[in-house]
Amino acid sequence: QHSIELPDARACAVLDWSVRFDGRITGVLRRPQGGGPGAEIPVELMSADAIGKGGNISVLRTSSDSGGRFEFTEVPPGRYVVGVDLIRRMDAKEVFPTTFHPGTQDASGATIVQLEGGQQRELDPMALPPARRSHRLVGTVVFEDGTPASGAFISLSDGIATFRQVAVGIKTGPDGTFEFLVHEGLSYIARASFWDEDERKQVAGTVGPFVIGADVAPLRVVLSARR
């Protein structure tokens, strides 16, 4: 409670205040082999109405602790789904197939968490699928004449939601080479660019979208003048 005292009938005052919903959603992640705790794994909370929609979808993200437990706090009232890798992440080291609580990759089987103001919900343990296999994607950025592009800038984007960058951009080495960590079954687009100071122009190149399979071939990105 707050009080404001006005010295006379002509006085005014301002009281700044805010309200935060104390809604909480907690749960625990379990690994597929032996059911051990899914420790230090990003967990996402998303509006149930956003399932199946494209565009820039907003999610809340937290991480499980060493025992696999996670908690979302200050959640406003609404209908939500909880899962892992609902949205592609930047520079993710461990990636799972998109999985909704209680452990399904089928969105129609996702647990819908209805949360009222200040309500707290404890979810049943969530079963994780096996993580996607990771690979090293190596390649070379070259100019149109085939010479290596030393110091070119290259990054990776989502091959489906092409506006979403999924790997921090890096510069190529003296021989035009680069390396990224990628994950099997996911689609990527490689974008490279180089500012030619002598010609005062930018050259760029794009490869993809391409899906990472069991065998990852070296990538070659050719730079050309933008038209």
Coordinates of N, CA and C in Angstrom, one line a residue:
Q1 N 0.8 -1.2 0.0 CA 0.0 0.0 0.0 C 0.9 1.2 0.0
H2 N 0.4 2.3 -0.7 CA 1.1 3.5 -0.8 C 0.2 4.7 -0.4
S3 N 0.7 5.7 0.2 CA -0.1 6.9 0.6 C 0.5 8.1 0.0
I4 N -0.3 9.0 -0.4 CA 0.1 10.3 -0.9 C -0.6 11.4 0.0
E5 N 0.2 12.3 0.5 CA -0.3 13.4 1.3 C -0.3 14.7 0.5
L6 N -1.4 15.3 0.3 CA -1.5 16.6 -0.4 C -1.6 17.7 0.6
P7 N -0.8 18.7 0.6 CA -0.8 19.8 1.6 C -2.0 20.7 1.6
D8 N -2.6 20.8 0.4 CA -3.9 21.6 0.3 C -4.7 21.1 -0.9
A9 N -5.8 21.7 -1.1 CA -6.8 21.3 -2.1 C -6.3 21.6 -3.5
R10 N -5.3 22.5 -3.7 CA -4.8 22.8 -5.0 C -3.5 22.0 -5.4
A11 N -3.0 21.2 -4.5 CA -1.8 20.5 -4.7 C -2.0 19.2 -5.6
C12 N -1.0 18.8 -6.2 CA -1.1 17.5 -7.0 C 0.2 16.7 -6.7
A13 N 0.2 15.4 -7.0 CA 1.3 14.6 -6.8 C 1.3 13.4 -7.8
V14 N 2.5 12.8 -8.0 CA 2.6 11.7 -8.9 C 3.2 10.5 -8.1
L15 N 2.6 9.3 -8.3 CA 3.1 8.1 -7.7 C 3.3 7.1 -8.8
D16 N 4.6 6.8 -9.1 CA 4.9 5.8 -10.1 C 4.9 4.4 -9.5
W17 N 4.2 3.4 -10.2 CA 4.2 2.1 -9.7 C 4.0 1.1 -10.8
S18 N 4.3 -0.1 -10.6 CA 4.1 -1.1 -11.7 C 3.6 -2.4 -11.1
V19 N 3.0 -3.2 -11.9 CA 2.4 -4.5 -11.5 C 3.1 -5.6 -12.3
R20 N 3.6 -6.7 -11.7 CA 4.1 -7.8 -12.4 C 3.4 -9.1 -12.0
F21 N 3.0 -9.8 -12.9 CA 2.3 -11.1 -12.6 C 3.3 -12.1 -12.1
D22 N 2.9 -12.8 -11.0 CA 3.8 -13.7 -10.4 C 3.5 -15.2 -10.9
G23 N 3.0 -15.3 -12.1 CA 2.8 -16.6 -12.7 C 4.1 -17.4 -12.9
R24 N 4.1 -18.7 -12.5 CA 5.3 -19.5 -12.6 C 5.0 -20.8 -13.2
I25 N 5.9 -21.3 -14.1 CA 5.7 -22.6 -14.7 C 7.1 -23.3 -14.4
T26 N 7.0 -24.5 -13.8 CA 8.2 -25.2 -13.5 C 8.1 -26.7 -14.0
G27 N 9.2 -27.3 -14.2 CA 9.3 -28.7 -14.6 C 10.7 -29.2 -14.6
V28 N 10.9 -30.4 -15.2 CA 12.2 -31.0 -15.2 C 12.3 -31.8 -16.5
L29 N 13.6 -31.7 -17.0 CA 13.9 -32.4 -18.3 C 14.6 -33.7 -18.0
R30 N 14.3 -34.8 -18.8 CA 14.9 -36.1 -18.7 C 15.5 -36.5 -20.0
R31 N 16.8 -37.0 -19.9 CA 17.5 -37.5 -21.0 C 16.8 -38.8 -21.5
P32 N 17.0 -39.1 -22.8 CA 16.3 -40.3 -23.3 C 17.0 -41.6 -22.8
Q33 N 18.3 -41.7 -22.7 CA 19.0 -42.9 -22.2 C 19.0 -42.9 -20.7
G34 N 18.3 -43.8 -20.1 CA 18.3 -43.9 -18.7 C 17.5 -42.9 -17.9
G35 N 17.0 -41.9 -18.6 CA 16.1 -40.9 -17.9 C 16.9 -40.0 -17.0
G36 N 18.2 -39.8 -17.2 CA 19.0 -38.9 -16.3 C 18.5 -37.5 -16.6
P37 N 19.0 -36.6 -15.7 CA 18.6 -35.2 -15.8 C 19.1 -34.5 -17.1
G38 N 18.3 -33.7 -17.7 CA 18.7 -32.9 -18.8 C 19.3 -31.6 -18.3
A39 N 20.5 -31.6 -18.0 CA 21.1 -30.4 -17.4 C 21.6 -29.4 -18.3
E40 N 21.4 -28.1 -17.9 CA 21.9 -26.9 -18.7 C 21.5 -26.9 -20.1
I41 N 20.2 -27.1 -20.3 CA 19.6 -27.1 -21.6 C 18.6 -25.9 -21.7
P42 N 18.6 -25.1 -22.8 CA 17.7 -24.0 -22.9 C 16.2 -24.6 -23.1
V43 N 15.3 -24.0 -22.4 CA 13.9 -24.4 -22.5 C 13.1 -23.1 -22.8
E44 N 12.1 -23.3 -23.7 CA 11.4 -22.1 -24.2 C 9.9 -22.2 -23.8
L45 N 9.3 -21.0 -23.6 CA 7.9 -20.9 -23.3 C 7.3 -20.0 -24.4
M46 N 6.3 -20.5 -25.1 CA 5.7 -19.8 -26.3 C 4.2 -19.8 -26.2
S47 N 3.6 -18.7 -26.7 CA 2.1 -18.7 -26.7 C 1.6 -19.8 -27.5
A48 N 0.6 -20.5 -27.1 CA 0.0 -21.6 -27.8 C -0.6 -21.1 -29.1
D49 N -1.0 -19.8 -29.2 CA -1.5 -19.3 -30.5 C -0.5 -19.1 -31.5
A50 N 0.8 -19.2 -31.2 CA 1.9 -19.0 -32.1 C 2.3 -20.3 -32.8
I51 N 1.8 -21.4 -32.4 CA 2.1 -22.7 -33.0 C 1.8 -22.7 -34.5
G52 N 2.8 -23.1 -35.3 CA 2.5 -23.2 -36.7 C 2.6 -21.9 -37.5
K53 N 2.8 -20.8 -36.8 CA 2.9 -19.5 -37.5 C 4.3 -19.1 -37.8
G54 N 4.5 -18.3 -38.9 CA 5.8 -17.9 -39.2 C 6.1 -16.5 -38.7
G55 N 7.2 -15.9 -39.2 CA 7.6 -14.6 -38.7 C 8.4 -14.6 -37.4
N56 N 8.6 -13.4 -36.9 CA 9.4 -13.3 -35.7 C 8.6 -13.6 -34.4
I57 N 8.5 -14.8 -34.0 CA 7.7 -15.3 -32.9 C 8.5 -15.0 -31.6
S58 N 7.8 -14.4 -30.6 CA 8.5 -14.1 -29.3 C 8.4 -15.3 -28.4
V59 N 9.5 -15.7 -27.7 CA 9.5 -16.7 -26.7 C 10.2 -16.2 -25.5
L60 N 9.9 -16.9 -24.3 CA 10.6 -16.7 -23.1 C 11.6 -17.9 -23.0
R61 N 12.8 -17.6 -22.6 CA 13.8 -18.7 -22.5 C 14.5 -18.7 -21.2
T62 N 14.6 -19.9 -20.7 CA 15.4 -20.2 -19.4 C 16.2 -21.4 -19.7
S63 N 17.0 -21.8 -18.7 CA 17.9 -23.0 -18.8 C 17.6 -23.9 -17.6
S64 N 17.7 -25.2 -17.8 CA 17.6 -26.2 -16.7 C 18.9 -26.1 -15.9
D65 N 18.7 -26.5 -14.6 CA 19.9 -26.6 -13.7 C 20.6 -27.9 -13.8
S66 N 21.5 -28.2 -12.9 CA 22.2 -29.4 -13.0 C 21.4 -30.7 -12.7
G67 N 20.2 -30.4 -12.1 CA 19.3 -31.5 -11.9 C 18.2 -31.6 -13.0
G68 N 18.3 -30.8 -14.0 CA 17.3 -30.8 -15.1 C 16.1 -30.0 -14.8
R69 N 16.0 -29.3 -13.7 CA 14.8 -28.5 -13.3 C 14.9 -27.1 -14.0
F70 N 13.7 -26.6 -14.4 CA 13.6 -25.3 -15.0 C 12.4 -24.5 -14.4
E71 N 12.5 -23.2 -14.5 CA 11.4 -22.4 -14.0 C 11.3 -21.1 -14.8
F72 N 10.0 -20.8 -15.2 CA 9.7 -19.5 -15.8 C 9.0 -18.7 -14.8
T73 N 9.4 -17.5 -14.6 CA 8.8 -16.6 -13.6 C 8.2 -15.4 -14.2
E74 N 7.3 -14.7 -13.4 CA 6.6 -13.5 -13.9 C 5.9 -13.7 -15.2
V75 N 5.2 -14.8 -15.3 CA 4.5 -15.2 -16.6 C 3.1 -14.6 -16.5
P76 N 2.7 -13.7 -17.4 CA 1.4 -13.2 -17.4 C 0.3 -14.2 -17.8
P77 N -1.0 -14.0 -17.5 CA -2.0 -15.0 -17.8 C -2.0 -15.3 -19.3
G78 N -2.4 -16.5 -19.6 CA -2.4 -16.9 -21.0 C -2.4 -18.4 -21.2
R79 N -2.3 -18.8 -22.5 CA -2.2 -20.2 -22.9 C -0.8 -20.4 -23.5
Y80 N -0.1 -21.3 -23.0 CA 1.3 -21.5 -23.4 C 1.6 -23.0 -23.7
V81 N 2.7 -23.1 -24.4 CA 3.4 -24.4 -24.6 C 4.8 -24.3 -24.2
V82 N 5.4 -25.4 -23.7 CA 6.8 -25.4 -23.2 C 7.5 -26.4 -24.1
G83 N 8.7 -26.2 -24.4 CA 9.5 -27.1 -25.2 C 10.9 -26.7 -25.4
V84 N 11.6 -27.5 -26.2 CA 13.0 -27.2 -26.5 C 13.2 -27.0 -28.0
D85 N 14.0 -26.1 -28.4 CA 14.3 -25.7 -29.8 C 13.0 -25.5 -30.5
L86 N 12.1 -24.7 -29.9 CA 10.9 -24.3 -30.7 C 11.3 -23.2 -31.7
I87 N 12.3 -22.4 -31.4 CA 12.9 -21.4 -32.3 C 14.4 -21.7 -32.4
R88 N 14.9 -21.5 -33.7 CA 16.3 -21.7 -33.9 C 17.1 -20.7 -33.1
R89 N 18.2 -21.2 -32.5 CA 19.0 -20.3 -31.6 C 20.3 -19.9 -32.3
M90 N 20.9 -18.9 -31.8 CA 22.2 -18.4 -32.3 C 23.3 -19.2 -31.7
D91 N 24.2 -19.8 -32.6 CA 25.4 -20.5 -32.1 C 25.1 -21.6 -31.1
A92 N 24.1 -22.3 -31.3 CA 23.7 -23.4 -30.3 C 24.7 -24.5 -30.4
K93 N 25.2 -25.0 -29.3 CA 26.2 -26.1 -29.2 C 25.5 -27.4 -29.3
E94 N 24.3 -27.5 -28.6 CA 23.5 -28.8 -28.6 C 22.1 -28.4 -29.0
V95 N 21.7 -29.2 -30.0 CA 20.4 -28.9 -30.6 C 19.5 -30.1 -30.7
F96 N 18.2 -30.0 -30.3 CA 17.3 -31.1 -30.4 C 16.3 -30.9 -31.5
P97 N 15.6 -31.9 -32.0 CA 14.5 -31.7 -32.8 C 13.4 -30.9 -32.0
T98 N 12.7 -30.1 -32.7 CA 11.6 -29.3 -32.0 C 10.7 -30.2 -31.2
T99 N 10.7 -30.0 -29.9 CA 10.0 -31.0 -29.0 C 9.1 -30.2 -28.0
F100 N 7.9 -30.5 -27.9 CA 6.9 -29.9 -27.0 C 6.7 -30.8 -25.8
H101 N 6.5 -30.2 -24.6 CA 6.1 -31.0 -23.5 C 4.8 -31.7 -23.8
P102 N 4.7 -33.0 -23.5 CA 5.5 -33.8 -22.5 C 6.6 -34.6 -23.2
G103 N 6.9 -34.3 -24.5 CA 8.0 -35.0 -25.1 C 7.6 -35.4 -26.6
T104 N 6.8 -34.6 -27.2 CA 6.3 -34.9 -28.5 C 6.8 -33.9 -29.5
Q105 N 7.1 -34.4 -30.8 CA 7.4 -33.5 -31.8 C 6.2 -33.1 -32.7
D106 N 5.1 -33.6 -32.3 CA 3.8 -33.3 -33.0 C 3.1 -32.2 -32.1
A107 N 3.0 -31.0 -32.7 CA 2.4 -29.8 -32.0 C 1.0 -30.1 -31.5
S108 N 0.3 -31.0 -32.2 CA -1.1 -31.3 -31.8 C -1.2 -32.0 -30.5
G109 N 0.0 -32.6 -30.1 CA 0.0 -33.4 -28.8 C 0.7 -32.6 -27.7
A110 N 1.0 -31.3 -28.0 CA 1.6 -30.5 -26.9 C 0.7 -30.2 -25.7
T111 N 1.3 -30.2 -24.6 CA 0.6 -29.8 -23.4 C 0.3 -28.3 -23.4
I112 N -1.0 -27.9 -23.3 CA -1.4 -26.5 -23.3 C -1.5 -26.1 -21.8
V113 N -0.7 -25.2 -21.4 CA -0.6 -24.7 -20.0 C -1.5 -23.4 -19.9
Q114 N -2.6 -23.5 -19.3 CA -3.5 -22.4 -19.1 C -3.1 -21.8 -17.7
L115 N -2.7 -20.5 -17.8 CA -2.2 -19.8 -16.6 C -3.0 -18.6 -16.3
E116 N -3.6 -18.6 -15.1 CA -4.3 -17.4 -14.6 C -3.3 -16.5 -13.9
G117 N -3.8 -15.3 -13.5 CA -3.0 -14.3 -12.8 C -2.4 -14.9 -11.5
G118 N -1.0 -14.9 -11.5 CA -0.4 -15.3 -10.2 C -0.4 -16.8 -10.0
Q119 N -0.9 -17.6 -11.0 CA -1.0 -19.1 -10.8 C 0.4 -19.7 -11.0
Q120 N 0.6 -20.8 -10.3 CA 1.9 -21.6 -10.4 C 1.5 -23.0 -10.8
R121 N 2.3 -23.4 -11.9 CA 2.0 -24.8 -12.5 C 3.3 -25.6 -12.5
E122 N 3.2 -26.8 -11.9 CA 4.3 -27.8 -12.0 C 4.0 -28.8 -13.0
L123 N 4.8 -28.9 -14.1 CA 4.6 -29.9 -15.1 C 5.2 -31.2 -14.8
D124 N 4.6 -32.3 -15.4 CA 5.2 -33.6 -15.3 C 6.6 -33.6 -16.0
P125 N 7.5 -34.5 -15.7 CA 8.8 -34.5 -16.3 C 8.7 -34.6 -17.8
M126 N 9.5 -33.9 -18.5 CA 9.5 -33.9 -20.0 C 10.6 -34.7 -20.5
A127 N 10.3 -35.7 -21.4 CA 11.3 -36.6 -22.0 C 11.9 -35.9 -23.2
L128 N 13.2 -35.8 -23.3 CA 14.0 -35.3 -24.4 C 14.2 -36.3 -25.4
P129 N 14.2 -35.9 -26.7 CA 14.7 -36.9 -27.8 C 16.2 -36.9 -27.8
P130 N 16.8 -37.8 -28.6 CA 18.3 -37.7 -28.8 C 18.6 -36.3 -29.5
A131 N 19.7 -35.8 -29.1 CA 20.1 -34.5 -29.7 C 20.5 -34.7 -31.2
R132 N 20.4 -33.7 -32.0 CA 20.9 -33.7 -33.3 C 22.4 -33.9 -33.4
R133 N 22.8 -34.7 -34.3 CA 24.3 -34.8 -34.5 C 24.9 -33.6 -35.0
S134 N 26.0 -33.2 -34.4 CA 26.7 -31.9 -34.8 C 27.8 -32.3 -35.8
H135 N 28.1 -31.3 -36.7 CA 29.1 -31.4 -37.7 C 29.9 -30.1 -37.8
R136 N 31.1 -30.2 -38.4 CA 31.9 -29.0 -38.7 C 31.7 -28.7 -40.2
L137 N 31.2 -27.5 -40.5 CA 31.0 -27.1 -41.8 C 32.2 -26.2 -42.2
V138 N 33.0 -26.7 -43.1 CA 34.2 -25.9 -43.6 C 34.0 -25.5 -45.0
G139 N 34.7 -24.5 -45.4 CA 34.5 -24.0 -46.8 C 35.5 -22.9 -47.1
T140 N 35.3 -22.3 -48.3 CA 36.2 -21.3 -48.8 C 35.3 -20.2 -49.5
V141 N 35.7 -19.0 -49.2 CA 35.1 -17.8 -50.0 C 36.1 -17.4 -51.0
V142 N 35.7 -17.3 -52.3 CA 36.6 -16.9 -53.3 C 36.0 -15.8 -54.2
F143 N 36.8 -15.1 -54.9 CA 36.4 -14.1 -55.9 C 36.0 -14.8 -57.1
E144 N 35.4 -14.1 -58.1 CA 35.0 -14.7 -59.3 C 36.1 -15.4 -60.1
D145 N 37.4 -14.8 -59.9 CA 38.5 -15.4 -60.7 C 39.1 -16.6 -59.9
G146 N 38.5 -17.0 -58.8 CA 38.9 -18.2 -58.1 C 39.9 -17.9 -57.0
T147 N 40.4 -16.7 -56.8 CA 41.4 -16.4 -55.8 C 40.7 -16.3 -54.4
P148 N 41.3 -16.8 -53.4 CA 40.7 -16.7 -52.0 C 40.4 -15.3 -51.6
A149 N 39.3 -15.2 -50.9 CA 38.9 -13.9 -50.3 C 39.3 -13.8 -48.9
S150 N 40.5 -13.3 -48.6 CA 40.9 -13.2 -47.2 C 40.2 -12.0 -46.5
G151 N 39.7 -12.3 -45.3 CA 39.0 -11.3 -44.6 C 37.6 -11.0 -45.0
A152 N 37.0 -11.9 -45.8 CA 35.6 -11.7 -46.1 C 34.7 -12.0 -44.9
F153 N 33.6 -11.4 -44.9 CA 32.6 -11.7 -43.8 C 31.6 -12.7 -44.2
I154 N 31.4 -13.7 -43.3 CA 30.5 -14.8 -43.7 C 29.7 -15.2 -42.4
S155 N 28.4 -15.4 -42.6 CA 27.5 -15.8 -41.5 C 26.5 -16.9 -42.1
L156 N 25.8 -17.5 -41.1 CA 24.8 -18.5 -41.5 C 23.4 -18.0 -41.0
S157 N 22.4 -18.3 -41.9 CA 21.0 -18.0 -41.5 C 20.2 -19.2 -41.6
D158 N 19.0 -19.2 -41.0 CA 18.0 -20.3 -41.1 C 17.6 -20.4 -42.5
G159 N 17.6 -21.7 -43.0 CA 17.3 -21.9 -44.4 C 15.8 -21.8 -44.7
I160 N 14.9 -21.7 -43.6 CA 13.5 -21.6 -43.8 C 13.1 -20.2 -43.4
A161 N 13.3 -19.8 -42.1 CA 13.1 -18.5 -41.7 C 14.3 -17.7 -42.0
T162 N 14.4 -17.2 -43.3 CA 15.7 -16.7 -43.8 C 16.2 -15.4 -43.1
F163 N 15.2 -14.8 -42.4 CA 15.6 -13.5 -41.8 C 16.4 -13.8 -40.5
R164 N 16.3 -15.0 -40.0 CA 16.9 -15.4 -38.7 C 18.4 -15.9 -38.8
Q165 N 19.3 -15.1 -38.3 CA 20.7 -15.5 -38.3 C 20.9 -16.5 -37.2
V166 N 21.6 -17.6 -37.5 CA 21.8 -18.7 -36.5 C 23.3 -18.9 -36.2
A167 N 24.2 -18.1 -36.8 CA 25.6 -18.2 -36.4 C 26.2 -16.8 -36.5
V168 N 27.0 -16.5 -35.5 CA 27.6 -15.2 -35.5 C 28.6 -15.1 -36.7
G169 N 28.6 -14.0 -37.4 CA 29.4 -13.8 -38.5 C 30.9 -13.8 -38.2
I170 N 31.7 -14.3 -39.0 CA 33.2 -14.4 -38.8 C 33.9 -13.9 -40.1
K171 N 35.2 -13.7 -40.0 CA 36.0 -13.3 -41.1 C 36.8 -14.5 -41.6
T172 N 37.0 -14.7 -42.9 CA 37.7 -15.8 -43.4 C 39.2 -15.6 -43.1
G173 N 39.9 -16.7 -43.1 CA 41.4 -16.7 -42.9 C 42.1 -16.2 -44.2
P174 N 43.4 -16.1 -44.1 CA 44.3 -15.6 -45.2 C 44.0 -16.4 -46.5
D175 N 43.6 -17.7 -46.4 CA 43.3 -18.5 -47.6 C 41.8 -18.6 -47.9
G176 N 41.1 -17.7 -47.3 CA 39.6 -17.6 -47.6 C 38.8 -18.7 -46.9
T177 N 39.4 -19.4 -46.0 CA 38.6 -20.5 -45.4 C 37.8 -20.1 -44.1
F178 N 36.8 -20.9 -43.8 CA 36.0 -20.6 -42.6 C 35.5 -21.9 -42.1
E179 N 34.9 -21.9 -40.9 CA 34.4 -23.1 -40.2 C 33.3 -22.7 -39.3
F180 N 32.2 -23.5 -39.3 CA 31.0 -23.3 -38.4 C 30.6 -24.7 -37.9
L181 N 30.0 -24.6 -36.7 CA 29.3 -25.8 -36.1 C 27.9 -25.8 -36.6
V182 N 27.5 -26.9 -37.2 CA 26.1 -27.1 -37.7 C 25.5 -28.4 -37.2
H183 N 24.2 -28.6 -37.5 CA 23.6 -29.7 -36.9 C 22.7 -30.4 -38.0
E184 N 22.8 -31.8 -37.9 CA 22.2 -32.6 -38.9 C 20.7 -32.4 -39.0
G185 N 20.1 -32.4 -40.2 CA 18.7 -32.2 -40.4 C 18.2 -30.8 -40.4
L186 N 19.1 -29.8 -40.2 CA 18.7 -28.4 -40.2 C 19.1 -27.8 -41.5
S187 N 18.3 -26.7 -41.9 CA 18.6 -26.0 -43.2 C 19.3 -24.7 -42.9
Y188 N 20.3 -24.4 -43.8 CA 21.1 -23.2 -43.6 C 21.2 -22.4 -44.9
I189 N 21.5 -21.2 -44.8 CA 22.0 -20.3 -45.9 C 23.3 -19.7 -45.5
A190 N 24.3 -19.8 -46.3 CA 25.6 -19.1 -46.1 C 25.6 -17.8 -46.9
R191 N 25.9 -16.7 -46.2 CA 26.0 -15.4 -46.9 C 27.4 -14.8 -46.6
A192 N 28.1 -14.4 -47.7 CA 29.4 -13.8 -47.6 C 29.4 -12.5 -48.3
S193 N 30.3 -11.6 -47.8 CA 30.5 -10.3 -48.4 C 31.9 -9.8 -48.2
F194 N 32.3 -8.9 -49.1 CA 33.7 -8.3 -49.0 C 33.6 -6.9 -49.6
W195 N 34.2 -6.0 -48.8 CA 34.3 -4.6 -49.3 C 35.7 -4.4 -50.0
D196 N 35.6 -4.1 -51.3 CA 36.8 -3.9 -52.1 C 37.2 -2.4 -52.0
E197 N 38.2 -2.1 -51.2 CA 38.6 -0.8 -50.9 C 39.1 -0.1 -52.2
D198 N 39.9 -0.8 -53.0 CA 40.5 -0.3 -54.2 C 39.4 0.1 -55.2
E199 N 38.4 -0.8 -55.4 CA 37.4 -0.5 -56.4 C 36.2 0.2 -55.8
R200 N 36.2 0.4 -54.4 CA 35.2 1.1 -53.7 C 33.8 0.5 -54.0
K201 N 33.7 -0.8 -53.9 CA 32.5 -1.5 -54.1 C 32.4 -2.8 -53.3
Q202 N 31.2 -3.3 -53.1 CA 31.1 -4.5 -52.3 C 30.7 -5.7 -53.2
V203 N 31.3 -6.8 -52.9 CA 30.9 -8.0 -53.6 C 30.3 -9.0 -52.6
A204 N 29.4 -9.8 -53.0 CA 28.7 -10.7 -52.1 C 28.4 -12.0 -52.8
G205 N 28.1 -13.0 -52.0 CA 27.8 -14.3 -52.5 C 26.9 -15.1 -51.5
T206 N 26.0 -15.9 -52.0 CA 25.1 -16.7 -51.2 C 25.0 -18.1 -51.7
V207 N 25.0 -19.1 -50.7 CA 24.8 -20.5 -51.1 C 23.7 -21.0 -50.2
G208 N 22.7 -21.7 -50.8 CA 21.7 -22.3 -50.0 C 20.3 -21.8 -50.5
P209 N 19.3 -22.3 -49.8 CA 19.4 -23.2 -48.6 C 19.9 -24.6 -48.8
F210 N 20.6 -25.2 -47.9 CA 21.0 -26.5 -47.9 C 20.8 -27.2 -46.6
V211 N 20.5 -28.5 -46.6 CA 20.2 -29.2 -45.4 C 21.4 -30.1 -45.0
I212 N 21.8 -30.1 -43.8 CA 23.0 -30.8 -43.3 C 22.6 -32.3 -43.2
G213 N 23.4 -33.1 -43.9 CA 23.1 -34.6 -43.8 C 24.2 -35.3 -43.1
A214 N 24.3 -36.6 -43.3 CA 25.3 -37.4 -42.5 C 26.7 -37.0 -43.0
D215 N 26.9 -36.7 -44.3 CA 28.2 -36.3 -44.8 C 28.1 -34.8 -45.2
V216 N 29.0 -34.1 -44.7 CA 29.0 -32.6 -45.0 C 30.2 -32.3 -45.9
A217 N 29.8 -31.9 -47.1 CA 30.9 -31.5 -48.1 C 31.4 -30.1 -47.8
P218 N 32.6 -29.8 -48.2 CA 33.1 -28.4 -48.0 C 32.3 -27.5 -48.9
L219 N 32.1 -26.3 -48.4 CA 31.3 -25.3 -49.1 C 32.2 -24.3 -49.8
R220 N 31.7 -23.8 -51.0 CA 32.4 -22.8 -51.8 C 31.5 -21.7 -52.1
V221 N 31.8 -20.5 -51.6 CA 31.0 -19.3 -51.8 C 31.8 -18.4 -52.7
V222 N 31.1 -18.0 -53.9 CA 31.8 -17.2 -54.9 C 31.2 -15.8 -54.7
L223 N 32.1 -14.8 -54.6 CA 31.7 -13.4 -54.5 C 31.6 -12.7 -55.9
S224 N 30.5 -11.9 -56.0 CA 30.4 -11.2 -57.3 C 29.8 -9.8 -57.0
A225 N 29.9 -8.9 -57.9 CA 29.4 -7.5 -57.7 C 27.9 -7.6 -57.6
R226 N 27.3 -6.8 -56.7 CA 25.9 -6.7 -56.6 C 25.3 -5.9 -57.7
R227 N 24.2 -6.4 -58.2 CA 23.5 -5.7 -59.3 C 22.2 -5.1 -58.9

